[in-house]
Every structure is written in structure tokens, then in C-alpha cells.
Amino acid sequence: MGPSRGASAAPIEHASAPLLARLTDGARRLLGAENTRPVGGISKTRSSPGAQPELVVPLSSFQLVGLTEVQATLADRWPALSDKVHQIARNTISRHLMRGDVFEQHGEDSYLVLFASLGAAEAEFKSRVITHEIARHLLGEGEAVGLGVTAKCTEISASALAAATCHGVLTEALERARPPSDPSPTDLSPAAKDGFPDDRPERGPGGASPVSAAGEGEAEAAPKMIAYSPIWDVGQMTLLRFRGAPRTAALGEPGDRSFEAEAFKIDLELIFAAADDLRSLASHGRRLPVSLAIRHSSLGSGSQRMELRRALGEIPSELRKLLTVEICRPEQEFWTFSCKAFLEMTRPLGISFSAMIELERPRAIPPPGSWLRYVAATACGHGRSEAEMLTLLTAFGARSRALGVDCAAYDLESRSLVLGAVGAGFRFLAGRAIHPETASIAKALRFEPLDLYSDLRRS
């Protein structure tokens, strides 16, 4: 079914009969079910007060780009790769479909999806996720260099689509289609108290630029999505692992539905960004452990847990072993149904887990046997004196040792807090006092207690 040339999407007037039939049938099913089930995510608009609501359904178009150029380069090898490329696109899109969605190929290089149970914003988000996944899979095909995928989103009237002649309706809808919009996150500074870093200067020890995964001394532009905090493993005396957290915060307040929806989107994209960095690192022969900070609220619904699980499952198994998912700041106890369900469904992937616990609540540390590799706390945003912080670190470390669980302390801003955490038994430490955040995973660095006094030695 693969194309033999890289033509642009076929005009709707010449769309295949199966495509038009499936779209029309899907619209008719929606109209038939409209009065027998909740609307859910489907958008409705009213043309005038008292008028019957018009059912409006999201429609997305996915187009493979660069086919002509790659075909010219590969010559006789193109048909085999073409079949593989289209299989990747079909499989990826199919994995994200829900009951009632309509999916058909359109022309030689495009696909149309009618999202039957999503609103416009949800459909745009899912379209961005699908586009990202297809692009990542294409990168894994060595001969597919130059191929890509674009998405455009629009909405269409279900009643117009269900009409006997819908060519013009589809044509008009696709002419209005636009690329899916990105979330509009804000700087994270106000949310730093929740354990997610603000934007800080990116520099290595002594003010040097961070080393990219591509090689020492090679400059790299700072990613928009993720910031890495090098973690000092006190047991091994190395900055061996990295903690990845969003550089951006969701709009709204914790507990607000809009906050939780945006937070989930950011957490999902955090996984994608870290996966890309791990692949890049592995391509240069390096493998370093990475912890990813995921908000507890992102595990709140079954569909969100499944999306996160799917994103983690896309990472190659040899790289998944390097990942630790850190579930941050549950509102109540850590061991909630959401956590249990998520850990249960992702356990077969071979991913490790940790939990971010409030420093003031060491009694909330889960008991042994809860599959946690370690527990963590942040020393930022407490509004307490350094002496009070040292007391809290001591109590947290004592509770962790009593349970036989390793513990980590983040956002350590001074030497005394670092030394206090070491004395309290914390194994993993991070913060400005140890090493600034970096834009990319680089390499393990040797780090010893005397390095805490590097500023005094320079003076």
C-alpha cells in the first residue's frame, strides 16, 4: 500500500470511496448516539438561542513529507522502505485511536482521523503526540533520513459530513486546518516549592558551558522542555545520574482541572524529551541513569496512566533500565490507588520508581516492598532557617534508614546543607551547591567533598 512517489495530499474530490464512506458512517453514528450518551469531549456550538446544538467533531490530517527526495536517493530500494514507512505511520496512529474514531489513508502520503470522543484541544494534543512518535520511529530507520510528518487540525460539522455529498465539506474543513498549537506554559519560578526547578543559568563547574552528548566541548542549544540536575551519588563519589524535570509549569493552581490537564501534557512531553536524549547519549556509547519527575496528578485517570505507560514503553528496553520515574508530591499519602495502578501496569517494563515526599512528613515514606528504589525530598521553598532545615533532613534520613530505603535530597543551596544531608544518611544529592542545572545529559563526573570548597580554593 506504500506510495511510489511523494505527492501531496490528494484533493478531497478525488478521495477514495472507502475514505468517504467511513467518514460519513462515523458521522452518522455520532449523530445517532448524540441523544443517548453524554457529549464528553465532543464540541457543541449553537447558532442562535434555543436552536438545536450542532455537533462539531475534530478532524486531523497527518502527512508524510520528504518522500520524493528519499525516493530519488534510494531508487530500487524505495518500495521496501515505503511499505515500512507507511506501516510505521498506520501502527502509530492506530495505537492512539479510541472506540468510534475513524482512520483512513488519504492519497499517497496522508491519513485522516476523525476523533469521535475528543474536544478540539484534546485532539490537537493527541495529534502532536502522534506526530512526535511517528518522527521518532522514522529516525530509527537508517534509510529514512529526510522523511518527516506534519499534522493539521480542524473541526467539521457531523451533520454536514453525514450528508450524501460531503466532498465540499471536507475540502473546506481541510483548507481551514492548522498545525496543532503547543501549550502556553509559564516560567516555573512560582511552583519551585513543588519540587520543579526554575530557569537557572546553564553552566558547568567554574562557569563552563555544559558538555553535550555529542562530544566534549561541543556546544548545544538549551532544550525548551527539560532541565537536568546532576545528582551526586555519595556512595560512588560521582555525578553519575541526572534528574530531569520540566522547565515550565502548567497554568492554574494545583487541584484545578485546567492545571492538571496542562501538567499531564508537560509530563508526557518530558518523557518524550528524555527518551530522545537517552537515545542520543547511547548513540555515542554512553549510558547514564536518569530520574524523571512526574506529578502525582498526572496519574489521576486511567487514560492518562495508559498514555504515560505507552510513552515509556516506546523507549528501547536497554534504555528503560536506566530510567527511574519519580512520582512527585501526592496530596495525601503516596500509596494511592493511582500510584498502585500505575506501578502495576508499568512494572513489566523494567523501569525503577521513586517518590518525592514532603521533607516535613517522613512518616509518609512508603514501607519496604512498595517497589520504590529510593525516596526524595526537596530542601527548597520551606521558608525555614538553615538550622531548621538540618533538623528536618536529620529526621527524614533517620526514618528512611529505619525502613531500609535510600533517600535523595534536592535543591541544596549551601555547603552546610549538603554536609548535613550526607551526615543524615542521604545517598543522592543535588542542588546549586553541588552542580548547576545543565541543558543536556553529558557524562559522569568525579565529585568529592573537597569539591564543595572549590570557590574557596579559587580565591
Coordinates of C-alpha atoms in Angstrom, one line a residue:
M1 CA 0.0 0.0 0.0
G2 CA 3.1 2.2 0.1
P3 CA 3.3 5.1 -2.3
S4 CA 5.6 5.2 -5.3
R5 CA 6.1 8.9 -5.3
G6 CA 5.9 11.8 -2.8
A7 CA 2.8 13.6 -4.0
S8 CA 1.0 16.0 -1.7
A9 CA -2.4 15.1 -0.3
A10 CA -5.0 14.2 -2.9
P11 CA -7.9 16.6 -3.4
I12 CA -10.9 15.6 -1.4
E13 CA -13.0 15.5 -4.6
H14 CA -10.8 12.5 -5.7
A15 CA -10.7 10.9 -2.3
S16 CA -11.2 7.1 -2.2
A17 CA -14.7 5.8 -1.8
P18 CA -13.7 3.8 1.4
L19 CA -12.4 7.1 3.0
L20 CA -15.6 9.0 2.3
A21 CA -17.8 6.1 3.3
R22 CA -16.0 5.6 6.6
L23 CA -16.1 9.3 7.5
T24 CA -19.7 9.5 6.6
D25 CA -20.7 6.4 8.6
G26 CA -18.7 7.7 11.5
A27 CA -20.6 11.0 11.5
R28 CA -23.9 9.2 11.3
R29 CA -23.0 7.0 14.2
L30 CA -22.2 10.1 16.2
L31 CA -25.5 11.8 15.3
G32 CA -27.4 8.6 16.2
A33 CA -25.7 8.4 19.6
E34 CA -25.9 12.1 20.3
N35 CA -29.1 11.9 22.3
T36 CA -28.3 8.6 24.1
R37 CA -24.9 9.3 25.7
P38 CA -23.1 12.2 27.3
V39 CA -21.3 14.5 25.0
G40 CA -17.9 14.0 26.7
G41 CA -15.2 15.8 24.9
I42 CA -17.1 16.5 21.7
S43 CA -17.5 20.2 21.0
K44 CA -21.0 21.7 20.5
T45 CA -21.9 25.1 19.3
R46 CA -25.3 26.9 19.0
S47 CA -26.1 29.1 16.1
S48 CA -28.8 31.0 18.0
P49 CA -30.6 30.9 21.4
G50 CA -32.9 28.0 21.5
A51 CA -31.5 26.3 18.4
Q52 CA -30.6 22.6 18.5
P53 CA -26.9 22.2 19.2
E54 CA -24.7 21.4 16.3
L55 CA -22.3 18.5 16.8
V56 CA -18.8 19.5 15.8
V57 CA -16.1 16.8 15.5
P58 CA -12.3 17.3 15.5
L59 CA -10.6 16.1 12.3
S60 CA -6.8 15.7 11.9
S61 CA -4.7 15.2 8.8
F62 CA -1.2 13.6 9.0
Q63 CA 1.1 14.0 6.0
L64 CA 4.4 12.3 5.4
V65 CA 6.9 14.8 3.9
G66 CA 10.2 14.3 2.0
L67 CA 9.0 11.2 0.1
T68 CA 10.1 12.5 -3.3
E69 CA 13.6 13.3 -2.2
V70 CA 14.1 10.0 -0.4
Q71 CA 12.7 8.0 -3.3
A72 CA 15.1 9.7 -5.7
T73 CA 18.0 8.8 -3.4
L74 CA 17.1 5.2 -2.8
A75 CA 16.0 4.2 -6.3
D76 CA 15.2 0.5 -6.3
R77 CA 15.3 0.2 -2.6
W78 CA 12.5 2.8 -2.2
P79 CA 9.4 0.4 -2.5
A80 CA 10.6 -1.7 0.5
L81 CA 11.2 1.3 2.7
S82 CA 8.0 2.9 1.5
D83 CA 6.0 0.0 2.8
K84 CA 7.8 0.2 6.1
V85 CA 7.3 3.9 6.5
H86 CA 3.5 3.6 5.9
Q87 CA 3.3 0.7 8.3
I88 CA 5.0 2.8 11.0
A89 CA 2.5 5.6 10.4
R90 CA -0.5 3.3 10.4
N91 CA 0.6 1.4 13.5
T92 CA 1.4 4.6 15.5
I93 CA -1.9 6.3 14.6
S94 CA -3.9 3.1 15.4
R95 CA -2.4 2.8 18.9
H96 CA -3.9 6.2 19.8
L97 CA -7.4 5.6 18.5
M98 CA -10.4 5.1 20.7
R99 CA -13.7 3.4 20.1
G100 CA -15.7 5.3 17.5
D101 CA -12.7 7.1 15.9
V102 CA -12.4 6.9 12.1
F103 CA -9.0 6.4 10.4
E104 CA -8.3 6.1 6.7
Q105 CA -5.4 6.7 4.3
H106 CA -6.0 9.8 2.1
G107 CA -4.0 9.9 -1.1
E108 CA -0.4 8.5 -1.3
D109 CA 1.1 10.3 1.6
S110 CA -1.6 11.3 4.1
Y111 CA -4.0 10.0 6.7
L112 CA -7.2 11.4 8.1
V113 CA -8.5 10.8 11.6
L114 CA -12.0 11.7 12.9
F115 CA -11.7 11.9 16.7
A116 CA -15.2 10.9 17.8
S117 CA -14.9 11.4 21.6
L118 CA -12.4 14.3 21.9
G119 CA -12.7 18.0 22.1
A120 CA -10.6 20.3 19.9
A121 CA -7.9 20.9 22.4
E122 CA -7.6 17.2 23.3
A123 CA -7.5 16.2 19.6
E124 CA -4.7 18.8 19.0
F125 CA -2.7 17.4 21.9
K126 CA -3.1 13.8 20.7
S127 CA -2.2 14.9 17.1
R128 CA 1.1 16.4 18.5
V129 CA 1.8 13.2 20.4
I130 CA 1.2 11.0 17.3
T131 CA 3.4 13.3 15.1
H132 CA 6.2 13.1 17.6
E133 CA 6.0 9.3 17.8
I134 CA 6.0 8.8 14.1
A135 CA 9.0 11.1 13.7
R136 CA 10.9 9.2 16.4
H137 CA 10.2 5.9 14.7
L138 CA 11.3 7.2 11.4
L139 CA 14.6 8.3 13.0
G140 CA 15.2 4.6 13.8
E141 CA 15.1 3.7 10.1
G142 CA 18.5 4.4 8.8
E143 CA 17.5 4.9 5.2
A144 CA 14.6 7.2 6.1
V145 CA 16.8 10.2 6.7
G146 CA 14.9 13.2 5.3
L147 CA 11.4 11.9 6.0
G148 CA 9.1 13.6 8.4
V149 CA 5.5 14.0 9.3
T150 CA 3.3 17.0 9.8
A151 CA -0.2 17.4 11.3
K152 CA -3.0 19.8 10.8
C153 CA -6.2 20.0 12.8
T154 CA -9.7 21.4 12.2
E155 CA -13.3 20.8 13.2
I156 CA -16.1 19.6 11.0
S157 CA -19.9 19.5 11.3
A158 CA -21.1 16.0 11.9
S159 CA -24.4 16.6 10.1
A160 CA -22.7 18.1 7.1
L161 CA -20.2 15.2 7.0
A162 CA -23.1 12.7 7.2
A163 CA -24.8 14.2 4.1
A164 CA -24.8 12.2 0.9
T165 CA -22.4 14.6 -0.8
C166 CA -19.6 15.7 1.6
H167 CA -16.7 16.4 -0.7
G168 CA -17.0 20.1 -0.5
V169 CA -17.4 20.0 3.3
L170 CA -14.2 18.0 3.7
T171 CA -12.3 20.3 1.3
E172 CA -13.4 23.4 3.2
A173 CA -12.6 21.9 6.5
L174 CA -9.1 20.9 5.5
E175 CA -8.4 24.3 4.0
R176 CA -9.1 25.7 7.5
A177 CA -6.8 23.2 9.1
R178 CA -3.8 24.5 11.0
P179 CA -0.9 22.8 12.8
P180 CA -1.8 21.8 16.4
S181 CA -0.9 24.5 18.9
D182 CA 1.6 24.0 21.7
P183 CA 0.6 24.5 25.3
S184 CA 1.3 28.0 26.7
P185 CA 3.3 27.3 29.8
T186 CA 4.8 29.9 32.1
D187 CA 8.1 30.1 33.9
L188 CA 8.2 27.8 36.8
S189 CA 9.5 30.1 39.5
P190 CA 6.2 30.3 41.5
A191 CA 6.0 26.5 41.5
A192 CA 9.5 25.8 42.7
K193 CA 8.1 24.8 46.1
D194 CA 6.5 21.8 44.4
G195 CA 9.9 20.3 43.6
F196 CA 10.2 21.5 39.9
P197 CA 13.2 23.8 39.1
D198 CA 13.0 27.3 37.9
D199 CA 15.1 28.6 34.9
R200 CA 18.6 29.0 36.2
P201 CA 21.9 29.9 34.4
E202 CA 23.2 26.9 32.5
R203 CA 26.9 26.5 33.2
G204 CA 29.3 23.8 34.3
P205 CA 31.7 24.0 37.2
G206 CA 33.6 27.2 37.2
G207 CA 31.1 28.8 34.7
A208 CA 32.0 26.5 31.8
S209 CA 29.3 25.6 29.3
P210 CA 27.8 22.1 29.7
V211 CA 29.2 19.4 27.5
S212 CA 26.7 17.9 25.1
A213 CA 26.1 14.2 24.4
A214 CA 27.7 14.6 21.0
G215 CA 31.2 15.1 22.4
E216 CA 33.3 17.1 24.8
G217 CA 33.4 20.8 24.1
E218 CA 30.7 20.7 21.5
A219 CA 28.1 23.4 22.2
E220 CA 24.4 22.5 22.3
A221 CA 21.4 24.8 22.3
A222 CA 19.4 24.5 25.6
P223 CA 16.3 22.3 25.2
K224 CA 13.0 24.1 25.8
M225 CA 11.3 21.2 27.6
I226 CA 13.7 19.7 30.1
A227 CA 16.3 20.7 32.7
Y228 CA 18.8 18.2 34.2
S229 CA 20.1 18.3 37.7
P230 CA 23.3 16.3 38.1
I231 CA 23.0 14.1 41.2
W232 CA 25.9 13.3 43.4
D233 CA 25.9 9.6 44.4
V234 CA 27.7 9.8 47.7
G235 CA 28.4 6.1 47.7
Q236 CA 30.2 6.2 44.4
M237 CA 31.6 9.8 44.7
T238 CA 30.4 10.6 41.2
L239 CA 27.8 12.8 39.5
L240 CA 26.6 9.7 37.8
R241 CA 22.9 10.2 37.4
F242 CA 20.7 13.1 36.3
R243 CA 17.2 14.2 37.4
G244 CA 15.1 15.5 34.6
A245 CA 12.2 17.9 35.4
P246 CA 10.1 20.4 33.3
R247 CA 11.5 23.8 32.6
T248 CA 7.9 25.0 32.5
A249 CA 4.9 24.9 34.8
A250 CA 1.3 24.4 33.9
L251 CA -1.2 27.3 34.1
G252 CA -3.6 27.4 37.1
E253 CA -3.4 26.2 40.6
P254 CA -2.9 22.6 41.9
G255 CA -6.2 20.9 42.2
D256 CA -7.7 22.9 39.4
R257 CA -8.7 20.8 36.4
S258 CA -7.0 23.1 33.9
F259 CA -3.8 22.8 35.9
E260 CA -3.9 19.0 36.0
A261 CA -4.6 18.8 32.2
E262 CA -1.7 21.0 31.4
A263 CA 0.5 19.3 33.9
F264 CA -0.2 15.9 32.3
K265 CA 0.7 17.3 28.9
I266 CA 4.0 18.6 30.2
D267 CA 4.8 15.3 32.0
L268 CA 4.1 13.3 28.8
E269 CA 6.4 15.5 26.7
L270 CA 9.0 15.3 29.4
I271 CA 9.2 11.5 28.8
F272 CA 9.5 12.1 25.1
A273 CA 12.3 14.6 25.6
A274 CA 14.2 12.4 28.0
A275 CA 13.8 9.4 25.7
D276 CA 15.3 11.4 22.8
D277 CA 18.3 12.4 25.0
L278 CA 18.9 8.9 26.1
R279 CA 18.9 7.7 22.5
S280 CA 21.4 10.4 21.6
L281 CA 23.6 9.5 24.5
A282 CA 23.5 5.8 23.7
S283 CA 24.4 6.6 20.0
H284 CA 27.7 8.0 21.4
G285 CA 28.4 5.0 23.5
R286 CA 27.2 6.5 26.8
R287 CA 24.6 5.3 29.2
L288 CA 23.8 7.2 32.3
P289 CA 20.8 6.8 34.8
V290 CA 18.1 9.4 34.6
S291 CA 15.2 10.1 37.0
L292 CA 12.1 11.8 35.6
A293 CA 9.9 14.0 37.9
I294 CA 6.2 13.2 37.1
R295 CA 3.4 14.8 39.0
H296 CA 1.1 12.6 41.0
S297 CA -1.9 14.4 39.5
S298 CA -0.9 13.0 36.1
L299 CA -1.8 9.5 37.2
G300 CA -5.3 10.6 38.1
S301 CA -7.2 8.9 35.3
G302 CA -6.9 5.6 33.6
S303 CA -6.4 7.1 30.1
Q304 CA -3.6 9.3 31.4
R305 CA -1.9 6.4 33.1
M306 CA -2.2 4.5 29.8
E307 CA -0.7 7.4 27.8
L308 CA 2.3 7.6 30.2
R309 CA 2.8 3.9 30.1
R310 CA 2.7 3.9 26.3
A311 CA 5.3 6.6 26.1
L312 CA 7.6 4.8 28.5
G313 CA 7.0 1.5 26.5
E314 CA 8.3 3.2 23.3
I315 CA 11.7 3.6 24.9
P316 CA 14.0 0.7 23.9
S317 CA 14.3 -1.9 26.7
E318 CA 18.0 -1.4 27.2
L319 CA 17.5 2.3 27.9
R320 CA 14.4 1.8 30.0
K321 CA 16.7 0.1 32.6
L322 CA 18.4 3.5 33.0
L323 CA 15.1 5.2 33.9
T324 CA 13.6 6.0 37.3
V325 CA 10.2 7.5 37.4
E326 CA 9.9 9.8 40.4
I327 CA 6.2 10.4 41.4
C328 CA 6.1 13.8 43.0
R329 CA 4.0 15.2 45.8
P330 CA 0.8 13.3 46.2
E331 CA -1.8 15.4 48.0
Q332 CA -2.3 12.7 50.7
E333 CA -0.4 9.5 51.2
F334 CA 1.9 8.2 48.4
W335 CA 0.4 4.8 48.3
T336 CA -2.8 5.8 46.5
F337 CA -4.9 3.7 44.1
S338 CA -3.5 5.8 41.2
C339 CA 0.1 5.0 42.2
K340 CA -0.6 1.3 42.7
A341 CA -2.4 1.1 39.3
F342 CA 0.4 2.9 37.5
L343 CA 3.2 0.9 39.2
E344 CA 1.4 -2.3 38.4
M345 CA 0.9 -1.6 34.7
T346 CA 4.5 -0.3 34.2
R347 CA 6.3 -2.9 36.3
P348 CA 6.8 -5.3 33.3
L349 CA 8.8 -2.5 31.5
G350 CA 11.7 -2.8 33.9
I351 CA 11.6 0.8 35.0
S352 CA 12.5 1.8 38.5
F353 CA 10.4 4.1 40.7
S354 CA 11.0 6.7 43.4
A355 CA 8.7 9.0 45.3
M356 CA 9.0 12.7 46.2
I357 CA 7.8 13.1 49.8
E358 CA 7.5 16.4 51.7
L359 CA 10.5 16.8 53.9
E360 CA 8.2 17.6 56.9
R361 CA 6.4 14.3 56.6
P362 CA 8.9 11.5 56.9
R363 CA 6.1 9.3 58.2
A364 CA 4.7 9.3 54.7
I365 CA 7.7 7.4 53.4
P366 CA 6.2 4.1 52.0
P367 CA 7.2 0.9 53.7
P368 CA 9.6 -1.6 52.2
G369 CA 8.2 -3.8 49.4
S370 CA 6.5 -0.9 47.6
W371 CA 8.8 -1.2 44.6
L372 CA 10.5 2.1 45.3
R373 CA 14.2 2.4 44.5
Y374 CA 14.5 5.4 46.8
V375 CA 12.5 8.3 48.3
A376 CA 13.3 12.0 47.8
A377 CA 12.7 15.4 49.4
T378 CA 13.4 19.0 48.3
A379 CA 15.1 21.5 50.6
C380 CA 13.7 24.4 48.6
G381 CA 10.7 26.7 49.4
H382 CA 10.2 25.8 53.0
G383 CA 10.8 29.3 54.4
R384 CA 12.8 27.9 57.3
S385 CA 16.2 28.7 58.7
E386 CA 19.2 26.6 57.8
A387 CA 19.2 25.1 61.3
E388 CA 15.6 24.1 61.0
M389 CA 16.3 22.5 57.6
L390 CA 19.1 20.5 59.0
T391 CA 16.8 19.2 61.7
L392 CA 14.2 18.1 59.1
L393 CA 16.9 16.5 57.0
T394 CA 18.1 14.5 60.0
A395 CA 14.6 13.3 60.8
F396 CA 13.9 12.3 57.2
G397 CA 17.2 10.5 56.8
A398 CA 16.6 8.6 60.1
R399 CA 13.2 7.5 59.1
S400 CA 14.5 6.4 55.7
R401 CA 17.3 4.4 57.2
A402 CA 14.9 2.7 59.7
L403 CA 12.9 1.5 56.7
G404 CA 15.9 0.4 54.7
V405 CA 15.2 2.8 51.9
D406 CA 17.8 5.0 50.1
C407 CA 16.9 8.7 50.1
A408 CA 17.7 11.8 48.0
A409 CA 17.8 15.5 48.8
Y410 CA 17.3 18.1 46.0
D411 CA 17.7 21.9 45.8
L412 CA 20.6 22.0 48.3
E413 CA 21.8 25.6 48.1
S414 CA 24.6 25.7 50.6
R415 CA 27.6 23.6 51.7
S416 CA 26.2 23.2 55.2
L417 CA 23.0 21.7 53.9
V418 CA 25.0 19.3 51.7
L419 CA 27.2 18.2 54.5
G420 CA 24.1 17.9 56.8
A421 CA 22.4 15.7 54.2
V422 CA 25.5 13.5 54.0
G423 CA 25.6 13.2 57.8
A424 CA 21.9 12.4 57.8
G425 CA 22.4 9.4 55.5
F426 CA 21.1 10.8 52.2
R427 CA 22.7 8.9 49.3
F428 CA 21.7 11.1 46.3
L429 CA 22.2 14.8 46.5
A430 CA 21.5 17.7 44.0
G431 CA 21.4 21.4 44.0
R432 CA 23.4 24.5 43.2
A433 CA 25.9 23.8 46.0
I434 CA 26.9 20.7 44.1
H435 CA 26.4 21.4 40.4
P436 CA 24.2 23.8 38.5
E437 CA 21.4 22.5 36.2
T438 CA 22.5 21.6 32.7
A439 CA 20.8 21.7 29.4
S440 CA 21.7 18.1 28.4
I441 CA 22.9 14.8 29.7
A442 CA 26.7 14.9 29.4
K443 CA 28.9 12.4 31.2
A444 CA 29.6 11.2 34.7
L445 CA 32.0 13.4 36.6
R446 CA 34.2 12.7 39.6
F447 CA 33.0 14.6 42.6
E448 CA 34.4 14.6 46.2
P449 CA 33.6 16.5 49.3
L450 CA 36.5 18.9 48.8
D451 CA 34.9 20.0 45.5
L452 CA 32.3 21.7 47.7
Y453 CA 35.0 24.2 48.6
S454 CA 36.1 24.9 45.0
D455 CA 35.1 28.6 45.4
L456 CA 37.4 29.0 48.4
R457 CA 40.3 27.2 46.7
R458 CA 39.9 29.5 43.6
S459 CA 40.1 32.6 45.9

